[in-house]
Short mmCIF file of C-alpha atoms in Angstrom, two decimals:
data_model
loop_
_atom_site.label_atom_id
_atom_site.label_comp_id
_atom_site.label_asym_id
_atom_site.label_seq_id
_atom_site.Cartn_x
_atom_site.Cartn_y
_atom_site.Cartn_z
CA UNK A 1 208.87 10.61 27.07
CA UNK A 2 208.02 8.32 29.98
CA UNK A 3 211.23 7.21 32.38
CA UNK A 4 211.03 3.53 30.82
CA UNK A 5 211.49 4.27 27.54
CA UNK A 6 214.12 6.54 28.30
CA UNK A 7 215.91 4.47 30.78
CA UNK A 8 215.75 1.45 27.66
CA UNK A 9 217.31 4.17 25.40
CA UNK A 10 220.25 5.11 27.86
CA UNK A 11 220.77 1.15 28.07
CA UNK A 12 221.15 0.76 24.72
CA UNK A 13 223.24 3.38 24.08
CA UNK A 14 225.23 2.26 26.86
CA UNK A 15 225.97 -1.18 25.05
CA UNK A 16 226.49 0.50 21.78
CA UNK A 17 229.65 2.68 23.00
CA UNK A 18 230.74 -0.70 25.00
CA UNK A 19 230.17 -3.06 22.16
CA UNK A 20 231.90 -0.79 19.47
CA UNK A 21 235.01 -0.01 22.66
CA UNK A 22 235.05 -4.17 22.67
CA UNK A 23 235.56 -4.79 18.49
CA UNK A 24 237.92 -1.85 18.49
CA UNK A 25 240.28 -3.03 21.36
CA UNK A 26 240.43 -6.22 19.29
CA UNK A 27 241.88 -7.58 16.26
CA UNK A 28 238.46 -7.19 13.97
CA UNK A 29 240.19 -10.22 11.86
CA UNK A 30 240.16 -12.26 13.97
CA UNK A 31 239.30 -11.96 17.83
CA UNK A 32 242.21 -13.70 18.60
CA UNK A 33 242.42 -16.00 22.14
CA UNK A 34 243.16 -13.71 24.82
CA UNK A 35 246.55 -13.48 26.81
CA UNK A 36 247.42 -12.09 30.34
CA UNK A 37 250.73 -10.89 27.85
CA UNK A 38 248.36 -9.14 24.50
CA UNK A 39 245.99 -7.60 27.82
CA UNK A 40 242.92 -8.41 26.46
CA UNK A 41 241.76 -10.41 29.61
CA UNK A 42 242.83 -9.71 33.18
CA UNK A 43 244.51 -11.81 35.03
CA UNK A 44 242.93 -14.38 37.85
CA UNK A 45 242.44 -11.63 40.43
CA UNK A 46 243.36 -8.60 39.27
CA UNK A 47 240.27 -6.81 38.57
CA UNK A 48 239.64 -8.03 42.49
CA UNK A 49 242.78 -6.19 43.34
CA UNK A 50 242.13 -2.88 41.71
CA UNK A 51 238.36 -2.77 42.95
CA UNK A 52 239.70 -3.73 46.95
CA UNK A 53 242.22 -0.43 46.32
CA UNK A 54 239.72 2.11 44.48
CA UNK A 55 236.40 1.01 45.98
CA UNK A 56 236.89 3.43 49.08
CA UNK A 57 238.38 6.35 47.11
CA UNK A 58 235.98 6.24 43.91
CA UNK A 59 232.67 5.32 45.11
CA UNK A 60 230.90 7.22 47.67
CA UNK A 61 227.36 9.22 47.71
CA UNK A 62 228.20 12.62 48.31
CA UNK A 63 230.91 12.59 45.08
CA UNK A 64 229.03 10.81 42.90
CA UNK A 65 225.74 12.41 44.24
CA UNK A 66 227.57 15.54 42.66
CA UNK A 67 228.77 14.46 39.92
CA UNK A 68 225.36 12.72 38.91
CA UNK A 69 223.42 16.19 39.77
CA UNK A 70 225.77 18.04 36.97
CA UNK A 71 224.37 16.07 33.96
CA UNK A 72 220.36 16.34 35.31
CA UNK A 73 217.83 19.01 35.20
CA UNK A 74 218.69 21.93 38.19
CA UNK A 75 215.05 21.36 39.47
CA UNK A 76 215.32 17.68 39.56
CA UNK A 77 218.88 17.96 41.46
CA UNK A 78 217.49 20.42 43.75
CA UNK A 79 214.49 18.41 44.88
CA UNK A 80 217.51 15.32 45.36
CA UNK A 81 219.42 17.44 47.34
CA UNK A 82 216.59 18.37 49.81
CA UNK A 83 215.92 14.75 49.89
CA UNK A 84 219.65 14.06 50.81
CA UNK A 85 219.77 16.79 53.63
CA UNK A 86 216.34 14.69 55.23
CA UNK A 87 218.66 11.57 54.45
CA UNK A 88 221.65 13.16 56.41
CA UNK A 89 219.44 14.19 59.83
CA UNK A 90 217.52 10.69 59.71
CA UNK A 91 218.39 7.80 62.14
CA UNK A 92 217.04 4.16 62.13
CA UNK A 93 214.28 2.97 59.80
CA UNK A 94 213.44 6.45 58.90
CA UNK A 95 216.82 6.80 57.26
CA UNK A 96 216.88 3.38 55.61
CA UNK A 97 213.17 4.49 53.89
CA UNK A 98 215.11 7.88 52.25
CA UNK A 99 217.78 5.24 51.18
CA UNK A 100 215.32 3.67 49.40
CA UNK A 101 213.25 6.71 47.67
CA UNK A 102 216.93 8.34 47.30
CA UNK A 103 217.98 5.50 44.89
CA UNK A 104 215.00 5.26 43.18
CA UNK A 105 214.99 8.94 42.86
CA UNK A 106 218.21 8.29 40.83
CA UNK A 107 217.65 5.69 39.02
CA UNK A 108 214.42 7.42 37.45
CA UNK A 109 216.69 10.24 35.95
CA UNK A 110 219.31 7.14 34.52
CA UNK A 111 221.93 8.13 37.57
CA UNK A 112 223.09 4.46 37.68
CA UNK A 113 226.19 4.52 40.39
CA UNK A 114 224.50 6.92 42.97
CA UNK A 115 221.43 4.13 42.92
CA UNK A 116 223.37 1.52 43.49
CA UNK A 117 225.00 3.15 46.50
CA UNK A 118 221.57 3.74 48.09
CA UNK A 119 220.14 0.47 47.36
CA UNK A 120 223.71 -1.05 48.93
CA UNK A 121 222.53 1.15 51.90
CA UNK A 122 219.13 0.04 51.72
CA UNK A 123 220.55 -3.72 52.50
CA UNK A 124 222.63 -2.91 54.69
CA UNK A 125 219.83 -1.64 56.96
CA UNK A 126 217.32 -4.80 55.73
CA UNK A 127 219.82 -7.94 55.10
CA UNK A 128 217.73 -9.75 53.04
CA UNK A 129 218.60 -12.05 49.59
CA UNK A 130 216.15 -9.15 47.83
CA UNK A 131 217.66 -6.27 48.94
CA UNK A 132 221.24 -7.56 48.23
CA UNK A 133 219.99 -8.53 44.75
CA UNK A 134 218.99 -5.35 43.93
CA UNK A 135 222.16 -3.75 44.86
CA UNK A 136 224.22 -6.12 43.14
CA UNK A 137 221.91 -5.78 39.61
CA UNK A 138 222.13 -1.96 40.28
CA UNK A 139 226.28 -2.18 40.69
CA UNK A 140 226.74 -4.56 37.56
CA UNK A 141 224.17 -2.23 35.60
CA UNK A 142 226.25 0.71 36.86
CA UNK A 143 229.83 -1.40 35.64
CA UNK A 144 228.53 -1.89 32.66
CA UNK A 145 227.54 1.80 31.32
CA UNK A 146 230.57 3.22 32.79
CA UNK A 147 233.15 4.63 30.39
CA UNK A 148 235.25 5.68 33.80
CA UNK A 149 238.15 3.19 34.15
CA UNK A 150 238.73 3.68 37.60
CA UNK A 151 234.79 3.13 38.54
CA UNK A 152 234.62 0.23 37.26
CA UNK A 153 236.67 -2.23 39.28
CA UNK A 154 235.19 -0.58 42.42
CA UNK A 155 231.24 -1.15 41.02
CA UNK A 156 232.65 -5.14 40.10
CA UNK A 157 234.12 -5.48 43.56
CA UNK A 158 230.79 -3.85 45.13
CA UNK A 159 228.49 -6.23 42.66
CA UNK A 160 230.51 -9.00 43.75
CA UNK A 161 229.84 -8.80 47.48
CA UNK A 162 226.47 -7.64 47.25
CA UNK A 163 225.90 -11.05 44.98
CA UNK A 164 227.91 -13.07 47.53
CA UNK A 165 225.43 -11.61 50.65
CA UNK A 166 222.11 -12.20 48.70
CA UNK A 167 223.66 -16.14 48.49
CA UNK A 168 224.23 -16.26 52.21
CA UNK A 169 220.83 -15.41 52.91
CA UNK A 170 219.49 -17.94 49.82
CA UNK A 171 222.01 -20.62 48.18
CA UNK A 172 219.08 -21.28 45.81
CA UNK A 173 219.04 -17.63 44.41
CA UNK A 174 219.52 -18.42 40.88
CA UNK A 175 219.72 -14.64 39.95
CA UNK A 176 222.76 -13.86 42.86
CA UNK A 177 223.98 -16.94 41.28
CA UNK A 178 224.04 -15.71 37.53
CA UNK A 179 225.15 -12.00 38.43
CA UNK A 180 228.04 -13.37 40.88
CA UNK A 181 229.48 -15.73 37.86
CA UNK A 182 229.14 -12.39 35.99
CA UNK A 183 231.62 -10.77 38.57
CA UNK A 184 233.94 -13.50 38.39
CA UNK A 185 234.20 -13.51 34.52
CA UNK A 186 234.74 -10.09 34.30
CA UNK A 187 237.98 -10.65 36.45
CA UNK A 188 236.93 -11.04 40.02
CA UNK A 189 238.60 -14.97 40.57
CA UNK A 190 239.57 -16.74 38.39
CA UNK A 191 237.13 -16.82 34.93
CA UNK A 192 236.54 -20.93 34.94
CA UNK A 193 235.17 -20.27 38.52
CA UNK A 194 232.86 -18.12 36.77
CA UNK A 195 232.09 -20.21 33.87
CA UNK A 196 230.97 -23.13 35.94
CA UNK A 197 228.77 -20.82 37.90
CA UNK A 198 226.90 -19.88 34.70
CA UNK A 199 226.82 -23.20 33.72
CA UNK A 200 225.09 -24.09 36.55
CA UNK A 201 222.72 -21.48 36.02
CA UNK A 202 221.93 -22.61 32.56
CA UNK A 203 221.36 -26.38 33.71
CA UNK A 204 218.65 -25.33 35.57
CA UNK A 205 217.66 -22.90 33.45
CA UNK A 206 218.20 -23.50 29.88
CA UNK A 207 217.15 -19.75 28.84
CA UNK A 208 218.45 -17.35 31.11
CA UNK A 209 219.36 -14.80 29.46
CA UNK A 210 221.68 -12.95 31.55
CA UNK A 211 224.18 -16.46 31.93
CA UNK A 212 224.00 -17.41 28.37
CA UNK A 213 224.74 -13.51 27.20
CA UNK A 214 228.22 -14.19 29.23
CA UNK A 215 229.11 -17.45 28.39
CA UNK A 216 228.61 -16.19 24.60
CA UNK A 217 230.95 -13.19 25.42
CA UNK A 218 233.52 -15.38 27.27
CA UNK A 219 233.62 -17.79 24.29
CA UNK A 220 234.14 -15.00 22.28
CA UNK A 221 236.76 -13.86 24.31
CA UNK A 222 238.64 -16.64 24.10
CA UNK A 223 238.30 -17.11 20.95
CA UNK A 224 235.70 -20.28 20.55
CA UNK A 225 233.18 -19.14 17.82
CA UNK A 226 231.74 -21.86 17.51
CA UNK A 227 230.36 -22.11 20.94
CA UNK A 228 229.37 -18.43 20.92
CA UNK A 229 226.58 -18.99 18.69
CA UNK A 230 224.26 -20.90 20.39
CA UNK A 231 224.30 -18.61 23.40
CA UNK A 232 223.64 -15.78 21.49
CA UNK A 233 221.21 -17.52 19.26
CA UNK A 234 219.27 -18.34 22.91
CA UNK A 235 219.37 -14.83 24.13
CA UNK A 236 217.82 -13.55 21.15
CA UNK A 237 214.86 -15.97 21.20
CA UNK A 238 214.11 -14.50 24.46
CA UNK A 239 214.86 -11.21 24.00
CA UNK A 240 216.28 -9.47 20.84
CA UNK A 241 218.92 -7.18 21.32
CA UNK A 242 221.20 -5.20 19.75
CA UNK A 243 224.24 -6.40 21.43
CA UNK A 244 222.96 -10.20 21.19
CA UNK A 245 222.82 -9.76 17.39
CA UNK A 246 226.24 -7.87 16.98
CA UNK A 247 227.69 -10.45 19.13
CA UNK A 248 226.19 -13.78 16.97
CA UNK A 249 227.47 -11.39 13.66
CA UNK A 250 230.73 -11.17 15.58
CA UNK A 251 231.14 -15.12 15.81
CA UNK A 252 229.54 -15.29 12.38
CA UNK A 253 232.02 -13.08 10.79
CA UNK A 254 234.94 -15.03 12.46
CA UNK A 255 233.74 -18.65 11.27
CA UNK A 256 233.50 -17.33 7.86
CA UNK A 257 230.01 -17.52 7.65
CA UNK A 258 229.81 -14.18 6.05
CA UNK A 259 226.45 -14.03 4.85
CA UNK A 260 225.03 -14.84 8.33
CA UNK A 261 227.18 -12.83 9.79
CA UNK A 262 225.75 -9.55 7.54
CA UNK A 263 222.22 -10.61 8.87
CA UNK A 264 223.13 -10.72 12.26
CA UNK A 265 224.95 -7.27 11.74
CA UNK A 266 222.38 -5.36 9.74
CA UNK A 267 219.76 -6.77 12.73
CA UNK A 268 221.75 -5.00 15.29
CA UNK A 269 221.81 -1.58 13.18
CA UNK A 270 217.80 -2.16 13.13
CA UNK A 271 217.33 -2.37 16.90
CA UNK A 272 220.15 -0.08 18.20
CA UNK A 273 219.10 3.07 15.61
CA UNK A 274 222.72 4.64 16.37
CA UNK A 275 224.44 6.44 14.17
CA UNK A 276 228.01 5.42 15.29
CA UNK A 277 226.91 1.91 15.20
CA UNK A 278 225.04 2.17 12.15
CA UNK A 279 228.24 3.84 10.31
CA UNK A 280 230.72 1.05 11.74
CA UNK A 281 228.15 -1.78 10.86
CA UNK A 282 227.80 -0.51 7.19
CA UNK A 283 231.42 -0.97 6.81
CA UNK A 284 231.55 -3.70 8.08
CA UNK A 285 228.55 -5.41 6.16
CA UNK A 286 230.36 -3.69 2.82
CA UNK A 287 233.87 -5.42 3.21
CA UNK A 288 231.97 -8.17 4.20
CA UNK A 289 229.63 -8.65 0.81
CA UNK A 290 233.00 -7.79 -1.02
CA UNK A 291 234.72 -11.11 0.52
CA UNK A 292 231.52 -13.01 -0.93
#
């Protein structure tokens, strides 16, 4: 199987466990508006706060080089390792080109975290808007297929600032735009900071997928249905995903419109092929046909 196809598999599995984690940490009813007091959405800052505290203590190379090389083949790890001792003795450009075939090393075995810690390395050594894209794609990629609770504020807060470096070097970077807006939604700032940046994305361009994805999830979040849909209903005429569709059944389901929202569902068990998803869906799509 070639490292694409399994890299697009790990994604998607990824989303599954996250989207099935978000309907279960929620009233399935009805989604209800989210409160600093019910937890269901941090407050202004506080993701910020717990990724400044863990970032140092969580995230570094040689732990979660380790960690990474006990879930891959033993030959694979070993050639990493040998690549990581050259890494080590290197100085200067020399060490900033191991940086770079260190995290691609990674991510071609799905080691998301230990990537993004190379590539952060990598643009640290070349400052340029690309380099602190890539970082900050690879540390929001990384946040987002994390189960690890304590991870996850730290890859934010390292997303964040790798966003906020590609925009020094190029205010016009609409990507560093879209992922930065990302950060902020997901609690670093306050979330309306975010939402304008995403909006400001979508202005100029109508079909990004990444910015409308969020601004369906935010609606969600805070309970406006309504205005989910159309996001969602944009992602998925460029790109039809799993999570896009479970999302649009989620707003569906929520407005009442049941039979839409069975669609949308059964679409999602179609592209996703998971078992855990496919068994929650059919239950859903059952007490869903009963209410009809």
């Amino acid at each position: 199987m070639s490292s694409s196809i399994r890299s697009k598999q790990t994604i998607i599995i990824g989303a599954i466990v996250l989207l099935v984690a978000f309907l279960f940490t929620r009233d399935i009813k009805g989604l209800v508006k989210p409160t600093e007091e019910n937890g269901k959405m941090p407050a202004s800052g506080q993701m910020a706060e717990a990724g400044a505290s863990s970032t140092s203590t969580v995230l570094n190379i040689e732990t979660s080089s380790t960690a990474a090389k006990n879930v891959i083949n033993k030959n694979l790890a070993t050639d990493i390792t040998a690549l990581e001792n050259s890494y080590k003795g290197a100085k200067g450009p020399e060490k900033v080109e191991l940086a770079k075939q260190l995290a691609q090393k990674w991510d071609d075995v799905e080691q998301i975290t230990p990537s993004a810690l190379y590539l952060e390395i990598v643009a640290q050594g070349e400052p340029s808007s690309k380099t602190w894209l890539a970082a900050g794609n690879q540390f929001i990629k990384a946040f987002e297929s994390t189960q690890d609770s304590l991870a996850q504020p730290a890859l934010l807060q390292k997303a964040n600032l790798s966003y906020k470096n590609a925009l020094e070097k190029d205010s016009t970077n609409i990507e560093a735009k879209t992922g930065l807006g990302v950060t902020i939604v997901n609690g670093l700032g306050a979330p309306m900071q975010g939402i304008a940046m995403l909006l400001e994305v979508v202005a100029k361009d109508p079909k990004n997928v990444k910015a409308n994805m969020n601004l369906g999830l935010f609606s969600i979040k805070s309970g406006q249905f309504d205005k989910a849909i159309p996001r969602f209903n944009t992602v998925i005429a460029a790109a039809q995903t799993p999570e896009a569709y479970f999302y649009l059944g989620t707003a569906l389901e929520n407005l009442g419109r049941n039979k839409e929202a069975v669609n949308a569902y059964l679409a999602s068990k179609k592209l996703a092929a998971n078992p855990t998803l496919s068994s929650f869906i059919d239950k859903k799509v059952a007490e869903l046909k009963n209410k009809n």
